[in-house]
mmCIF file of C-alpha atoms in Angstrom:
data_model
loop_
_atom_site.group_PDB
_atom_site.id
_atom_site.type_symbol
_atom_site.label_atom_id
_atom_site.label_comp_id
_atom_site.label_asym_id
_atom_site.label_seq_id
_atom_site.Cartn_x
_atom_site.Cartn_y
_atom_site.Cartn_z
ATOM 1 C CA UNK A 1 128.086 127.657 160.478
ATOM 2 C CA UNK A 2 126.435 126.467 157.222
ATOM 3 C CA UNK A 3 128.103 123.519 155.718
ATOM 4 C CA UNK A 4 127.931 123.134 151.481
ATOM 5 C CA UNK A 5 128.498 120.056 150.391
ATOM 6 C CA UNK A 6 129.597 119.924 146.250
ATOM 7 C CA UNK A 7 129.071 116.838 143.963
ATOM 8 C CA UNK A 8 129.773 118.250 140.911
ATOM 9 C CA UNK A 9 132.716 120.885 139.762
ATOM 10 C CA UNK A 10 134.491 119.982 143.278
ATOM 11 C CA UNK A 11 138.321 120.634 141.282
ATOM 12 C CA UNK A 12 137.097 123.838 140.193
ATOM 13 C CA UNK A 13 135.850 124.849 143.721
ATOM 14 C CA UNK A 14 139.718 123.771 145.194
ATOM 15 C CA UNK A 15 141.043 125.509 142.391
ATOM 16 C CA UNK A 16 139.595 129.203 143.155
ATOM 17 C CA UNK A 17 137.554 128.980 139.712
ATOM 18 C CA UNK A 18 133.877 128.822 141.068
ATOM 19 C CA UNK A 19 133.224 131.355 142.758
ATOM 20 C CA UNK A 20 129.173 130.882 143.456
ATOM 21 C CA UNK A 21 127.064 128.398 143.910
ATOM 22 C CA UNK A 22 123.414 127.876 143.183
ATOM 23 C CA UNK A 23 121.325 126.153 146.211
ATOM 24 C CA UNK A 24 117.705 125.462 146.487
ATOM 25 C CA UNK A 25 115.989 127.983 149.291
ATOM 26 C CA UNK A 26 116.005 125.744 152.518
ATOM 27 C CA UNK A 27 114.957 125.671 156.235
ATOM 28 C CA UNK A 28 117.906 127.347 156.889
ATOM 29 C CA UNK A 29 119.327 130.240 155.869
ATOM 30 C CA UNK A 30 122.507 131.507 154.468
ATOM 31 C CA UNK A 31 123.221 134.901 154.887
ATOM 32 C CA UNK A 32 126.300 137.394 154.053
ATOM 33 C CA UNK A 33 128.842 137.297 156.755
ATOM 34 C CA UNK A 34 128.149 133.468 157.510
ATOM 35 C CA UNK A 35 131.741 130.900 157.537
ATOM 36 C CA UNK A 36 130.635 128.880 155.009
ATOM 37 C CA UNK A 37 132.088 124.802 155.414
ATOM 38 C CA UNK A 38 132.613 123.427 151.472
ATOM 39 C CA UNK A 39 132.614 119.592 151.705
ATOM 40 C CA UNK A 40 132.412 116.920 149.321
ATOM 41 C CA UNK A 41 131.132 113.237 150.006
ATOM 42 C CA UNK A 42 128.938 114.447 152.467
ATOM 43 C CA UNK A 43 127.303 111.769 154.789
ATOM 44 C CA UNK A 44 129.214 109.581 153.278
ATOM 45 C CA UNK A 45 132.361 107.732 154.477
ATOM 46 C CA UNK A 46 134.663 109.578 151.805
ATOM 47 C CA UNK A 47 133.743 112.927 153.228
ATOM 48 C CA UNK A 48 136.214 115.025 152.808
ATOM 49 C CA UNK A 49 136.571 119.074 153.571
ATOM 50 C CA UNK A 50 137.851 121.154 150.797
ATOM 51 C CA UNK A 51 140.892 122.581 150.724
ATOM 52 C CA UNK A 52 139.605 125.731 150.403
ATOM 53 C CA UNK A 53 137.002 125.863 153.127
ATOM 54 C CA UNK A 54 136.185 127.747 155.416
ATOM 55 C CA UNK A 55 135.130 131.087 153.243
ATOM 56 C CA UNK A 56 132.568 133.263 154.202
ATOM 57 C CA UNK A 57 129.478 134.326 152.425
ATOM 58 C CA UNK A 58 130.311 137.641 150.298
ATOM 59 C CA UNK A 59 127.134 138.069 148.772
ATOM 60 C CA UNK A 60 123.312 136.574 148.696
ATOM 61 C CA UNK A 61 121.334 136.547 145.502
ATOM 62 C CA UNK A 62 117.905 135.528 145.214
ATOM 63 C CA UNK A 63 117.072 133.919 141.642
ATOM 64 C CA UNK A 64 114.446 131.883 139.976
ATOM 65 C CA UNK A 65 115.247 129.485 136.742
ATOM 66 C CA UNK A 66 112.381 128.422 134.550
ATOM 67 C CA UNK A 67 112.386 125.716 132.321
ATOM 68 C CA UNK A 68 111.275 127.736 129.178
ATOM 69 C CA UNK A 69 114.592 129.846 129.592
ATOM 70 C CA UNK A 70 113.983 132.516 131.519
ATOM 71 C CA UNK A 71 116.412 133.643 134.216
ATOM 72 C CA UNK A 72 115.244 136.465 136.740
ATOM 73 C CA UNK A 73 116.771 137.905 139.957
ATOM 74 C CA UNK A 74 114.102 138.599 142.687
ATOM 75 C CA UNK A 75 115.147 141.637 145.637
ATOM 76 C CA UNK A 76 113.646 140.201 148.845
ATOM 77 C CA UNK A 77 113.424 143.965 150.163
ATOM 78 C CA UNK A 78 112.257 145.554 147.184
ATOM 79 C CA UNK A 79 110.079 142.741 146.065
ATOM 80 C CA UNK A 80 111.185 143.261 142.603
ATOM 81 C CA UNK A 81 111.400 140.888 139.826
ATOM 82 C CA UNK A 82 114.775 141.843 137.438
ATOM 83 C CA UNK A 83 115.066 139.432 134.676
ATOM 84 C CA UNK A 84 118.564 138.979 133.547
ATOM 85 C CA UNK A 85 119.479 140.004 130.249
ATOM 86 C CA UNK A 86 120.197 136.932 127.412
ATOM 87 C CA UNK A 87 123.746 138.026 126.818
ATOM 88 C CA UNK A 88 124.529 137.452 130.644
ATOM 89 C CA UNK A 89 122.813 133.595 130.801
ATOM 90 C CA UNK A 90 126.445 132.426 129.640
ATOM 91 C CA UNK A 91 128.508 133.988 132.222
ATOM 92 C CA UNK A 92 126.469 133.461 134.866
ATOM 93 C CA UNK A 93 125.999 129.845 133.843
ATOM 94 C CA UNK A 94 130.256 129.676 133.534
ATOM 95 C CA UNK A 95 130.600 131.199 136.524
ATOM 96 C CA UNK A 96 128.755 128.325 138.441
ATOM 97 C CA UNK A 97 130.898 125.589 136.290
ATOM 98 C CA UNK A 98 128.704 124.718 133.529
ATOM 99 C CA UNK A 99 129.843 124.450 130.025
ATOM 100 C CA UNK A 100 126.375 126.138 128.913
ATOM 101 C CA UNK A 101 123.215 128.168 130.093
ATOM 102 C CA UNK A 102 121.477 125.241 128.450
ATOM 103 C CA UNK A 103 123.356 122.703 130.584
ATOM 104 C CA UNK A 104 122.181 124.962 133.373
ATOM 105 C CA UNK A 105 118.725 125.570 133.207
ATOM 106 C CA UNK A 106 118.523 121.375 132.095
ATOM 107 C CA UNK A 107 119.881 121.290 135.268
ATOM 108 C CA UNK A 108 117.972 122.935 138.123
ATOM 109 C CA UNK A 109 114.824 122.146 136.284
ATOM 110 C CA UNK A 110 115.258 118.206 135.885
ATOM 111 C CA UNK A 111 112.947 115.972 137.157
ATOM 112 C CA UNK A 112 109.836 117.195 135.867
ATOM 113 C CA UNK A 113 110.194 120.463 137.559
ATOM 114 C CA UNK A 114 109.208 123.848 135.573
ATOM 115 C CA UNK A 115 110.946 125.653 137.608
ATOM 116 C CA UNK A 116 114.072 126.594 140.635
ATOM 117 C CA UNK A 117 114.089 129.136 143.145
ATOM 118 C CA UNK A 118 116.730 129.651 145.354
ATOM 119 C CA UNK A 119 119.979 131.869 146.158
ATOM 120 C CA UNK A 120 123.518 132.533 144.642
ATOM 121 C CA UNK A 121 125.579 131.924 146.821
ATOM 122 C CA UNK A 122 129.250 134.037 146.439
ATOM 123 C CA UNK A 123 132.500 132.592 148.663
ATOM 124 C CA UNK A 124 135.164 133.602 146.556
ATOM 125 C CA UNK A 125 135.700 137.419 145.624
ATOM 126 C CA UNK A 126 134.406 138.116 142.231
ATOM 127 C CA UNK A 127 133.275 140.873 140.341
ATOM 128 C CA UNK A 128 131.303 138.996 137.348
ATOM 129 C CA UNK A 129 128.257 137.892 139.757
ATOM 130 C CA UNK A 130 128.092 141.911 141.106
ATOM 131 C CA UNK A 131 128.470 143.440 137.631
ATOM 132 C CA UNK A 132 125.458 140.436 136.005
ATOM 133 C CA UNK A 133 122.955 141.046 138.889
ATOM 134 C CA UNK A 134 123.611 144.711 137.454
ATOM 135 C CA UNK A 135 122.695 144.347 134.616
ATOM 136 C CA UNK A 136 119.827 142.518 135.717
ATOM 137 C CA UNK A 137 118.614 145.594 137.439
ATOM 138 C CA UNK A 138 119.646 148.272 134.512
ATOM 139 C CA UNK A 139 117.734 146.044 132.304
ATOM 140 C CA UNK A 140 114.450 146.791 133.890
ATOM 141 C CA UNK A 141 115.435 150.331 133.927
ATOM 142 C CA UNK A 142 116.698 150.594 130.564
#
């Protein structure tokens, strides 16, 4: 049973808002079906479990951020790159609580890193995240 722990947008999370979240690929997986534990203060002594947790995983997607700009979705299966259209940066970035795509990508590419990969994570239903990996894929097909 995975446990997420959230520094940032925690009110949004309680509030039913956020519906994904973006997390670095790790030694262990998450994968659709999982109960999914949302915490904040994690190993620390203000720990605290949101009021909204436990949720399970409704849906896994792979992405990779670069620094430049560019957002793409990668299938795992397929092993197919679908880079997500311009006019969906914003509403994926509001989606995940940011005020910007800019604010973003800034980001999961601080630190001198050019670029993120890692998953999407969905726990709440939602049919933005569906309907922008979409048009991800009818992008490339277009």
């Amino acid at each position: 049973m995975p446990a997420i722990n959230f520094t940032k947008f925690v009110d949004r999370v309680e509030a039913f808002e956020k519906p994904i979240t973006i997390r670095a690929r790790g030694k262990r997986q998450i994968n659709v079906g999982d109960t999914l534990h949302l915490f904040t203060g994690m190993r620390r002594p203000d720990c605290r479990r949101l009021k909204c947790s436990p949720q399970v995983c409704r849906g896994k997607y792979a992405i990779h951020i670069f620094q430049e700009g560019a957002i793409v979705f990668w299938d795992e299966a397929e092993e197919k790159i679908y880079p997500l259209p311009h006019n969906q940066y914003e509403a994926l970035a509001k989606l995940d609580g940011f005020g910007s795509s800019e604010e973003m990508i800034a980001y999961f590419t601080q630190n001198g890193q050019h670029e993120f990969d890692g998953y999407i994570y969905q726990f709440f239903d939602n049919e933005t995240i569906q309907h922008i990996y979409e048009s991800a894929i009818n992008s490339l097909q277009a």
